[in-house]
Amino acid sequence: MRNEGASLGVADGLEFRLLGPVEVWRGPERLAVSSRHQRSVLAALALRPGRAVSVDALVDAVWEEDSPQSARRQVVKLVSRLRCALGDAITTRSGDYILNAGPDQVDASVFDSSVAGARRLSATDPAGAASAVREALRLWRGPALSGVTSGLAAQATWLEESRLAALEDGVDWELAAGGHAALVAELTILAVEHPLRERLVGQLMLALHRSGRTTEALEVYRRTHERLADDLALAPGAGLQQLHVAILRDDPAPAAPTLRPGARPRVAVPRQLPAAVAGFTGRASQLKELTGLLDRNDTVVISAINGTAGVGKTALAVHWAHQVADRFPDGQLYVNLRGFDPSGQPVRPAEAIRGFLDALGVPAQRIPAGLAEQAALYRSQLADRRILVVLDNARDTSQVRPLLPGSAQCLTVITSRDHLGGLIVSEGARAVPLDLMTTAEADDLLTSRLGPERLAVEPQAVSDLIEICAHLPLALSIVAARATLTPALSLTELAKQLRDARDRLHALDIGDTSVNLSAVFSCSYRTLSAAAARMFRLLSLHPGPDISVPAAASLVGTGRDQAHAALSELTRAQLLTEPSTGRFTYHDLLRAYSAGKACQDETAQARRAAMHRMLDHYLHTAHAATLLLNPPNDQLPLAEPQPGAFVDELADDGQAWQWFTTERPVFPAAIDRAADAGFDTHAWQLAWSVASFCIRAGHWEQMVTTQLVAIAAAERAGEPRGQAWSLRELGRAYTRLGRYPDAQASLHRALDLDQRLGDLIGQARSHNNLGIVSYAQGDHPEALEHGKTAYALFHAAGHRPGQADALNAIGWMQTQLGRHAEALRSCLQALELHRAVGSRHGEADTWDSLGHAHHNLGEHRRAIACYHNALDLFQKLGSRHPQADTLIRLGATYHDAGDFHTAHHCWQQALPILDDLHHPDAAALRARLAEHPPAP
């Protein structure tokens, strides 16, 4: 770790090396740290020298998520073994561990300090700054944190990002000092290692151009442009495009692209906060403490609001977030992590990150599969942006740690019943404990809801109500709603009713056994109309975070208007909230109370019938929606929906896409609930019905999870056809994730079942999907063979729509092999068949393929005519997403024909369609429009 440019202070003779294989040295001797688990504990301590690290944080460092029950005990043993090697370097304080080393004894800290000094020096001495960075980079001996467990993957990614950023800064300063010729060889290697890192690519282009090798610089840009388009469906960023133009113009002093905010391409600005809290009162000291965090911009700021259930943590966080939203111009992210929701499992970190990446406008194809990689991409998206992140209702430290930004410009607010001590110790989170309301705050809350005049008449009753509600904001809000809805009822009588209540909420532990929340809840529950009370009970059967009016109508088996009236009554009584128009939810304490009332007041048969109707709502609506998205799909043999089940009427694929997008968080829980409750056929059929949306929207990991549940459900139900259908969907998901061996295994299992069932159409579908796997792996000849086999099977089954689909797929594959004339013949046959069977969607798809073949033959006029035929049909059918696809290809044809103005117009027509559908392709199209502005 020692080097001439950056020596380490070693007062106790120890040096800790993290920038490569994790090692510890005493002078010339490397000490033995034998196991990966030991090295992980050592690294976690050395990343925070001199700071207390909790046992929980060390457990996370060693095991990430799946820690054994004995994890804490094992960590204690690991630390004990490290002490044998390190002596007194590790000490204990209040149950936490501290590595007693200075920053100058840890190579990662030395590196950070050296780079920070170089950046300060760069303004006056760029050459000196570059030299200092080069010296600091010599501390690196390989990939950071090598030889440790996956629990430190995010920290390793962050260290690697720091190395590359420092290297890029140093190259900038060397270029400024005229060192372009000497940098070409190094930058050529770096650009190969990091082909999508545009700053390095731009530096290589600049070094080549300044060295008189302009043709090579332009070739680098061309290759990068193609790589971005092929791998990510993106165009180069604005900075790289500007450098390209400057080199083409032979500007005398083109500048390398930088990461300044002004040079960024246009990005999405998320606004995810729930509706502002009406009538919020009190909590002045906590609000002041939270606002004080805004002035700390030198470090990553995390605030952990903790307190018992019902104490108002979410209300405080959301109220404050709305107050300061203007201080975060790059947006606000929010997620309810459902850490203590009695209805289901907490939200997985990967699911939450995926939601954030969607909100940040990251295209689905850019999102990696692994949690560590997703977390790294998420942090990269937040770098140099000022965003407020609200993580509501967190279960524990391990759930939120992957969701924390790495940028000091962002601020994270977390609410939890857990104290999140691991974050306080290891991440420096600021604890904001939230206790019960003071008497004055509780009085203010009731005053804001009921008015000072009413409270002044019965001061003793007000005091009694505050005592009965145990100063809990949730309980006080419900009581205030009860008093508002029955103005003739005196507060004294209301307090008497509450004191006389006998039932208690035994299932909940809110930390104070004297609190009778059941009395508060039952006071409002008993005054509900019969319809609203039944709605309240049956809502506990719904597995999702929130529910729509049609789904609620299906639960109770009434009409939509009656259901909406019941939901509105519950909202007025403060037993439900409406976070967005037409979506209803409630606090998990109320959910638990609701579940208890359902078990008490509804028979098992009634509960099962309600669940049956609810599952019918989701299944039949999803099935209709997927047929709108993919009209050639085979239809499932659905049973008739139960009387009282409400099926949404969707007019076109745009409405179908919007329905899927809104309901997506419900699907995994609904499929699990169906399987757990014995509705196995519903489970696999619902999983199949949402699969096409998941494929298009990029929710491939979710799709894998649901299809595995579906396969098991179909097997239990004795439905091998359902197994085969589910296996095919699993294969499609694995294909999108790049897990090609898994995809092939799933599809071959499906094919085997199809063959045993004698299902020729199923076999054809499986071959079609195997062709896609081959295509994805670049094996176009094999993909074509699968397409031909699929056609033969469809032909043998007399399935003319399938034959037409297969011929169209064959034609598309022939274009990939450069056999465009053959492609035209295949697609013309497909067109004839589609017309014969009356498949206008298939006809439109085939016109699109014909346009693509003519375009590749250079027959632009014919291509344009074919694309217009496709567009006419898609518009008549209301198929908005295919319209956008065809408009994009039509624009490319006009562009290649030299009509840049019309090309731009086509792309402009496609963009609002994709935006309306919240489709990930919108970002790529927006980048293309920026790259190809309209002709003057």
Coordinates of N, CA, C and O in Angstrom, one line a residue, residues 353-483:
I353 N -36.4 -0.5 -6.1 CA -35.5 0.2 -7.0 C -36.0 0.2 -8.4 O -35.9 1.2 -9.1
R354 N -36.6 -0.9 -8.8 CA -37.2 -0.9 -10.2 C -38.2 0.1 -10.4 O -38.2 0.8 -11.4
G355 N -39.1 0.3 -9.3 CA -40.0 1.4 -9.4 C -39.4 2.8 -9.5 O -39.8 3.7 -10.3
F356 N -38.3 3.0 -8.8 CA -37.6 4.3 -8.9 C -36.9 4.5 -10.2 O -37.0 5.5 -10.8
L357 N -36.3 3.4 -10.8 CA -35.7 3.5 -12.1 C -36.7 3.8 -13.2 O -36.4 4.6 -14.1
D358 N -37.9 3.2 -13.1 CA -39.0 3.6 -14.0 C -39.3 5.0 -13.9 O -39.5 5.7 -14.9
A359 N -39.5 5.5 -12.7 CA -39.8 6.9 -12.5 C -38.7 7.9 -12.9 O -39.0 9.0 -13.4
L360 N -37.5 7.4 -12.9 CA -36.4 8.2 -13.4 C -36.2 8.2 -14.9 O -35.3 8.8 -15.4
G361 N -37.1 7.4 -15.6 CA -37.0 7.3 -17.0 C -36.0 6.4 -17.6 O -35.6 6.5 -18.8
V362 N -35.5 5.5 -16.8 CA -34.5 4.5 -17.3 C -35.2 3.5 -18.2 O -36.1 2.8 -17.7
P363 N -34.8 3.3 -19.4 CA -35.4 2.3 -20.3 C -35.3 0.9 -19.7 O -34.3 0.6 -19.1
A364 N -36.3 0.1 -19.9 CA -36.3 -1.2 -19.3 C -35.1 -2.1 -19.7 O -34.5 -2.8 -18.9
Q365 N -34.7 -1.9 -21.0 CA -33.6 -2.7 -21.5 C -32.2 -2.3 -20.9 O -31.2 -3.0 -21.0
R366 N -32.2 -1.2 -20.2 CA -30.9 -0.7 -19.5 C -30.8 -1.3 -18.1 O -29.8 -1.1 -17.5
I367 N -31.9 -1.8 -17.6 CA -31.9 -2.2 -16.1 C -31.4 -3.6 -16.0 O -31.9 -4.5 -16.5
P368 N -30.3 -3.8 -15.2 CA -29.7 -5.1 -15.0 C -30.6 -5.9 -14.1 O -31.5 -5.5 -13.5
A369 N -30.3 -7.2 -14.0 CA -31.1 -8.2 -13.3 C -30.7 -8.2 -11.8 O -31.6 -8.3 -10.9
G370 N -29.5 -8.1 -11.4 CA -29.0 -8.3 -10.1 C -29.3 -7.1 -9.2 O -29.3 -5.9 -9.7
L371 N -29.5 -7.3 -7.9 CA -29.8 -6.2 -7.0 C -28.7 -5.3 -6.8 O -28.8 -4.0 -6.9
A372 N -27.4 -5.8 -6.7 CA -26.3 -4.9 -6.6 C -26.1 -4.0 -7.8 O -25.8 -2.8 -7.7
E373 N -26.3 -4.6 -9.0 CA -26.1 -3.8 -10.2 C -27.2 -2.8 -10.3 O -27.0 -1.7 -10.8
Q374 N -28.5 -3.2 -9.9 CA -29.6 -2.2 -10.0 C -29.3 -1.1 -9.0 O -29.6 0.1 -9.4
A375 N -28.8 -1.4 -7.8 CA -28.5 -0.3 -6.9 C -27.4 0.6 -7.4 O -27.5 1.8 -7.2
A376 N -26.4 0.1 -8.0 CA -25.4 0.9 -8.6 C -25.9 1.8 -9.7 O -25.6 3.0 -9.7
L377 N -26.8 1.3 -10.5 CA -27.4 2.1 -11.6 C -28.3 3.2 -11.0 O -28.3 4.3 -11.4
Y378 N -29.0 2.8 -10.0 CA -29.9 3.8 -9.3 C -29.1 4.9 -8.7 O -29.4 6.1 -8.9
R379 N -28.0 4.6 -8.0 CA -27.1 5.7 -7.5 C -26.5 6.5 -8.6 O -26.3 7.7 -8.4
S380 N -26.1 5.9 -9.7 CA -25.6 6.7 -10.8 C -26.6 7.7 -11.3 O -26.3 8.8 -11.7
Q381 N -27.9 7.2 -11.4 CA -28.9 8.1 -11.9 C -29.1 9.3 -11.0 O -29.5 10.4 -11.4
L382 N -28.9 9.1 -9.7 CA -29.1 10.2 -8.7 C -27.8 11.1 -8.5 O -27.9 12.2 -7.9
A383 N -26.7 10.7 -9.1 CA -25.5 11.5 -9.0 C -25.7 12.8 -9.6 O -26.3 12.9 -10.7
D384 N -25.2 13.9 -9.0 CA -25.3 15.3 -9.5 C -26.8 15.7 -9.6 O -27.0 16.7 -10.3
R385 N -27.7 15.1 -9.0 CA -29.1 15.5 -9.0 C -29.6 15.7 -7.6 O -29.1 15.0 -6.7
R386 N -30.4 16.7 -7.4 CA -31.0 17.0 -6.1 C -32.4 16.5 -6.0 O -33.4 17.0 -6.5
I387 N -32.5 15.3 -5.4 CA -33.7 14.6 -5.3 C -34.0 14.2 -3.8 O -33.1 13.8 -3.1
L388 N -35.3 14.3 -3.4 CA -35.7 13.9 -2.1 C -36.3 12.5 -2.2 O -37.1 12.2 -3.1
V389 N -35.8 11.6 -1.4 CA -36.2 10.2 -1.4 C -36.9 9.9 -0.1 O -36.4 10.1 1.0
V390 N -38.2 9.5 -0.2 CA -39.0 9.1 1.0 C -39.2 7.6 1.0 O -39.9 7.1 0.1
L391 N -38.7 6.9 2.0 CA -38.8 5.5 2.1 C -39.7 5.2 3.3 O -39.3 5.3 4.5
D392 N -41.0 5.0 3.1 CA -42.0 4.9 4.1 C -42.3 3.5 4.6 O -42.3 2.5 3.8
N393 N -42.4 3.4 5.9 CA -42.8 2.1 6.5 C -41.8 1.0 6.3 O -42.2 -0.1 5.8
A394 N -40.6 1.3 6.6 CA -39.5 0.3 6.3 C -39.5 -0.8 7.4 O -39.8 -0.5 8.6
R395 N -39.2 -2.0 7.0 CA -39.1 -3.1 8.0 C -37.9 -3.0 8.8 O -37.9 -3.2 10.0
D396 N -36.7 -2.9 8.1 CA -35.4 -3.0 8.8 C -34.4 -2.4 8.0 O -34.6 -1.9 6.9
T397 N -33.1 -2.4 8.5 CA -32.0 -1.8 7.8 C -31.7 -2.4 6.5 O -31.4 -1.8 5.5
S398 N -31.8 -3.8 6.4 CA -31.5 -4.5 5.2 C -32.4 -4.1 4.0 O -32.0 -4.2 2.9
Q399 N -33.7 -3.8 4.4 CA -34.6 -3.4 3.3 C -34.3 -2.1 2.7 O -34.5 -1.9 1.5
V400 N -33.8 -1.1 3.5 CA -33.6 0.2 2.9 C -32.2 0.5 2.4 O -32.0 1.4 1.6
R401 N -31.2 -0.3 2.9 CA -29.8 0.1 2.6 C -29.6 0.1 1.1 O -28.9 1.1 0.6
P402 N -30.1 -0.8 0.3 CA -29.9 -0.7 -1.2 C -30.5 0.5 -1.8 O -30.2 0.9 -3.0
L403 N -31.5 1.1 -1.1 CA -32.3 2.2 -1.7 C -31.7 3.6 -1.4 O -32.2 4.6 -1.8
L404 N -30.6 3.6 -0.7 CA -30.0 4.9 -0.2 C -29.2 5.5 -1.4 O -28.3 4.8 -2.0
P405 N -29.4 6.8 -1.7 CA -28.6 7.4 -2.7 C -27.1 7.6 -2.2 O -26.9 7.5 -1.0
G406 N -26.2 7.8 -3.1 CA -24.8 8.0 -2.7 C -24.4 9.5 -2.9 O -23.3 9.8 -2.6
S407 N -25.3 10.3 -3.3 CA -25.0 11.7 -3.6 C -25.3 12.6 -2.4 O -26.4 12.5 -1.8
A408 N -24.4 13.5 -2.1 CA -24.6 14.4 -1.0 C -25.7 15.4 -1.3 O -26.2 16.2 -0.4
Q409 N -26.1 15.6 -2.6 CA -27.1 16.5 -3.0 C -28.5 16.0 -2.7 O -29.5 16.7 -2.8
C410 N -28.6 14.7 -2.5 CA -29.9 14.0 -2.2 C -30.2 13.9 -0.7 O -29.2 13.9 0.1
L411 N -31.4 13.9 -0.3 CA -31.7 13.7 1.1 C -32.8 12.6 1.2 O -33.7 12.5 0.4
T412 N -32.5 11.7 2.1 CA -33.4 10.5 2.3 C -34.1 10.6 3.6 O -33.5 10.8 4.7
V413 N -35.4 10.4 3.6 CA -36.2 10.4 4.8 C -36.9 9.0 4.9 O -37.5 8.5 4.0
I414 N -36.6 8.3 6.0 CA -37.1 6.9 6.2 C -38.1 6.9 7.4 O -37.8 7.6 8.4
T415 N -39.2 6.3 7.3 CA -40.1 6.1 8.5 C -40.1 4.6 8.8 O -40.1 3.7 7.9
S416 N -40.2 4.2 10.1 CA -40.2 2.8 10.4 C -40.5 2.7 11.9 O -40.3 3.6 12.7
R417 N -41.1 1.6 12.3 CA -41.3 1.2 13.7 C -40.0 0.8 14.3 O -39.8 0.8 15.5
D418 N -39.1 0.3 13.4 CA -37.8 -0.1 13.9 C -36.9 1.1 14.1 O -37.0 2.1 13.4
H419 N -35.9 1.1 15.0 CA -35.1 2.2 15.3 C -34.0 2.4 14.2 O -33.3 3.4 14.2
L420 N -33.8 1.3 13.4 CA -32.8 1.4 12.3 C -31.4 1.8 12.8 O -30.7 2.6 12.3
G421 N -31.0 1.2 13.9 CA -29.8 1.5 14.5 C -28.6 1.3 13.6 O -27.6 2.0 13.7
G422 N -28.7 0.2 12.8 CA -27.6 0.0 11.9 C -27.3 1.2 10.9 O -26.1 1.5 10.7
L423 N -28.3 1.9 10.5 CA -28.1 3.0 9.6 C -27.6 4.2 10.4 O -26.7 5.0 9.9
I424 N -28.0 4.3 11.6 CA -27.5 5.4 12.5 C -26.0 5.3 12.7 O -25.2 6.2 12.6
V425 N -25.6 4.0 12.9 CA -24.2 3.8 13.2 C -23.3 3.8 12.0 O -22.3 4.5 11.9
S426 N -23.7 3.0 11.0 CA -22.9 2.8 9.8 C -23.0 3.9 8.7 O -22.1 4.2 8.0
E427 N -24.2 4.5 8.6 CA -24.4 5.5 7.5 C -24.6 6.9 8.1 O -24.8 7.8 7.3
G428 N -24.5 7.0 9.4 CA -24.6 8.3 10.0 C -26.0 8.9 9.9 O -26.1 10.2 9.9
A429 N -27.0 8.1 9.9 CA -28.4 8.6 9.8 C -28.7 9.4 11.0 O -28.3 9.1 12.1
R430 N -29.5 10.4 10.8 CA -30.0 11.3 12.0 C -31.3 10.7 12.5 O -32.3 10.6 11.7
A431 N -31.4 10.3 13.7 CA -32.6 9.7 14.3 C -33.5 10.8 14.6 O -33.2 11.8 15.3
V432 N -34.8 10.7 14.2 CA -35.9 11.6 14.6 C -37.0 10.8 15.3 O -37.9 10.4 14.6
P433 N -36.8 10.5 16.6 CA -37.9 9.8 17.2 C -39.2 10.5 17.3 O -39.2 11.7 17.6
L434 N -40.3 9.8 17.1 CA -41.6 10.5 17.1 C -42.4 9.8 18.2 O -42.8 8.6 18.1
D435 N -42.7 10.5 19.3 CA -43.4 10.0 20.4 C -44.9 10.3 20.2 O -45.3 10.9 19.2
L436 N -45.7 9.9 21.2 CA -47.1 10.3 21.2 C -47.2 11.8 21.2 O -46.3 12.5 21.7
M437 N -48.3 12.3 20.7 CA -48.5 13.7 20.7 C -48.6 14.3 22.1 O -49.1 13.6 23.0
T438 N -48.1 15.5 22.3 CA -48.3 16.1 23.6 C -49.8 16.5 23.7 O -50.6 16.5 22.7
T439 N -50.2 16.8 24.9 CA -51.6 17.2 25.1 C -52.0 18.4 24.2 O -53.0 18.5 23.6
A440 N -51.0 19.4 24.2 CA -51.3 20.6 23.4 C -51.4 20.2 21.9 O -52.3 20.8 21.2
E441 N -50.5 19.3 21.4 CA -50.6 19.0 20.0 C -51.9 18.2 19.7 O -52.5 18.4 18.6
A442 N -52.3 17.3 20.6 CA -53.5 16.6 20.4 C -54.7 17.5 20.4 O -55.7 17.4 19.6
D443 N -54.7 18.5 21.3 CA -55.7 19.5 21.3 C -55.8 20.3 20.0 O -56.9 20.6 19.5
D444 N -54.6 20.6 19.5 CA -54.6 21.4 18.2 C -55.2 20.5 17.1 O -55.9 21.1 16.2
L445 N -54.9 19.2 17.1 CA -55.4 18.4 16.0 C -56.9 18.3 16.1 O -57.6 18.5 15.1
L446 N -57.5 18.2 17.3 CA -59.0 18.1 17.4 C -59.6 19.5 17.1 O -60.6 19.6 16.4
T447 N -58.8 20.6 17.4 CA -59.3 21.9 17.1 C -59.4 22.1 15.6 O -60.4 22.7 15.1
S448 N -58.4 21.6 14.9 CA -58.3 21.8 13.4 C -59.4 21.1 12.8 O -59.9 21.5 11.7
R449 N -59.9 19.9 13.4 CA -60.9 19.1 12.7 C -62.3 19.5 13.2 O -63.3 19.4 12.4
L450 N -62.5 19.9 14.4 CA -63.8 20.1 15.0 C -64.2 21.6 15.2 O -65.3 22.0 15.4
G451 N -63.1 22.5 15.2 CA -63.4 23.9 15.5 C -63.2 24.2 16.9 O -63.6 23.4 17.8
P452 N -62.7 25.4 17.2 CA -62.5 25.8 18.7 C -63.8 25.9 19.5 O -63.8 25.7 20.7
E453 N -64.8 26.3 18.8 CA -66.1 26.6 19.5 C -66.6 25.3 20.1 O -67.1 25.2 21.3
R454 N -66.6 24.2 19.3 CA -67.2 23.0 19.8 C -66.3 22.4 21.0 O -66.9 21.9 22.0
L455 N -65.0 22.6 20.9 CA -64.2 22.1 22.0 C -64.3 22.9 23.3 O -64.2 22.4 24.4
A456 N -64.5 24.2 23.1 CA -64.6 25.1 24.3 C -65.8 24.7 25.1 O -65.8 24.9 26.3
V457 N -66.9 24.2 24.5 CA -68.1 23.9 25.3 C -67.9 22.7 26.2 O -68.4 22.6 27.3
E458 N -67.0 21.7 25.8 CA -66.8 20.5 26.6 C -65.3 20.2 26.9 O -64.8 19.2 26.4
P459 N -64.7 21.1 27.6 CA -63.2 20.9 27.8 C -62.8 19.6 28.5 O -61.8 19.0 28.1
Q460 N -63.7 19.1 29.4 CA -63.3 17.8 30.1 C -63.5 16.7 29.1 O -62.6 15.8 29.1
A461 N -64.5 16.7 28.3 CA -64.6 15.7 27.3 C -63.4 15.6 26.3 O -63.0 14.5 25.9
V462 N -62.9 16.8 25.9 CA -61.8 16.9 25.1 C -60.6 16.2 25.7 O -59.9 15.4 25.1
S463 N -60.4 16.5 27.0 CA -59.3 15.8 27.7 C -59.5 14.3 27.8 O -58.5 13.5 27.7
D464 N -60.7 13.9 28.0 CA -61.0 12.5 28.1 C -60.7 11.8 26.8 O -60.2 10.7 26.7
L465 N -61.1 12.4 25.7 CA -60.9 11.8 24.3 C -59.4 11.7 24.0 O -59.0 10.7 23.5
I466 N -58.6 12.7 24.4 CA -57.2 12.6 24.2 C -56.6 11.5 25.0 O -55.8 10.7 24.5
E467 N -57.1 11.3 26.2 CA -56.6 10.2 27.1 C -57.0 8.9 26.5 O -56.1 7.9 26.4
I468 N -58.2 8.7 26.1 CA -58.7 7.5 25.6 C -57.9 7.1 24.3 O -57.6 5.9 24.1
C469 N -57.6 8.1 23.5 CA -56.9 7.8 22.2 C -55.4 7.7 22.4 O -54.7 7.5 21.5
A470 N -55.0 7.8 23.7 CA -53.6 7.6 24.1 C -52.7 8.5 23.3 O -51.5 8.2 23.0
H471 N -53.2 9.7 22.9 CA -52.4 10.7 22.2 C -51.9 10.3 20.8 O -51.0 10.8 20.3
L472 N -52.5 9.2 20.3 CA -52.1 8.7 19.0 C -52.9 9.5 17.9 O -54.1 9.5 17.9
P473 N -52.1 10.1 16.9 CA -52.8 10.9 15.9 C -53.8 10.1 15.1 O -54.8 10.6 14.7
L474 N -53.5 8.8 14.8 CA -54.4 8.0 14.0 C -55.7 7.8 14.7 O -56.8 8.0 14.1
A475 N -55.7 7.5 16.0 CA -56.9 7.4 16.8 C -57.6 8.7 16.9 O -58.9 8.8 16.8
L476 N -56.9 9.8 17.2 CA -57.5 11.1 17.3 C -58.2 11.5 16.0 O -59.3 12.1 16.0
S477 N -57.6 11.2 14.8 CA -58.2 11.6 13.6 C -59.5 10.8 13.3 O -60.5 11.3 12.8
I478 N -59.5 9.5 13.7 CA -60.8 8.7 13.6 C -61.9 9.2 14.5 O -63.0 9.4 14.1
V479 N -61.5 9.6 15.7 CA -62.5 10.1 16.6 C -63.0 11.4 16.1 O -64.2 11.7 16.2
A480 N -62.2 12.3 15.6 CA -62.6 13.6 15.1 C -63.6 13.4 13.9 O -64.6 14.1 13.8
A481 N -63.3 12.4 13.1 CA -64.2 12.1 11.9 C -65.5 11.6 12.5 O -66.6 12.0 11.9
R482 N -65.5 10.8 13.5 CA -66.8 10.3 14.1 C -67.6 11.5 14.6 O -68.8 11.6 14.4
A483 N -66.9 12.4 15.3 CA -67.7 13.6 15.8 C -68.2 14.5 14.7 O -69.3 15.1 14.9

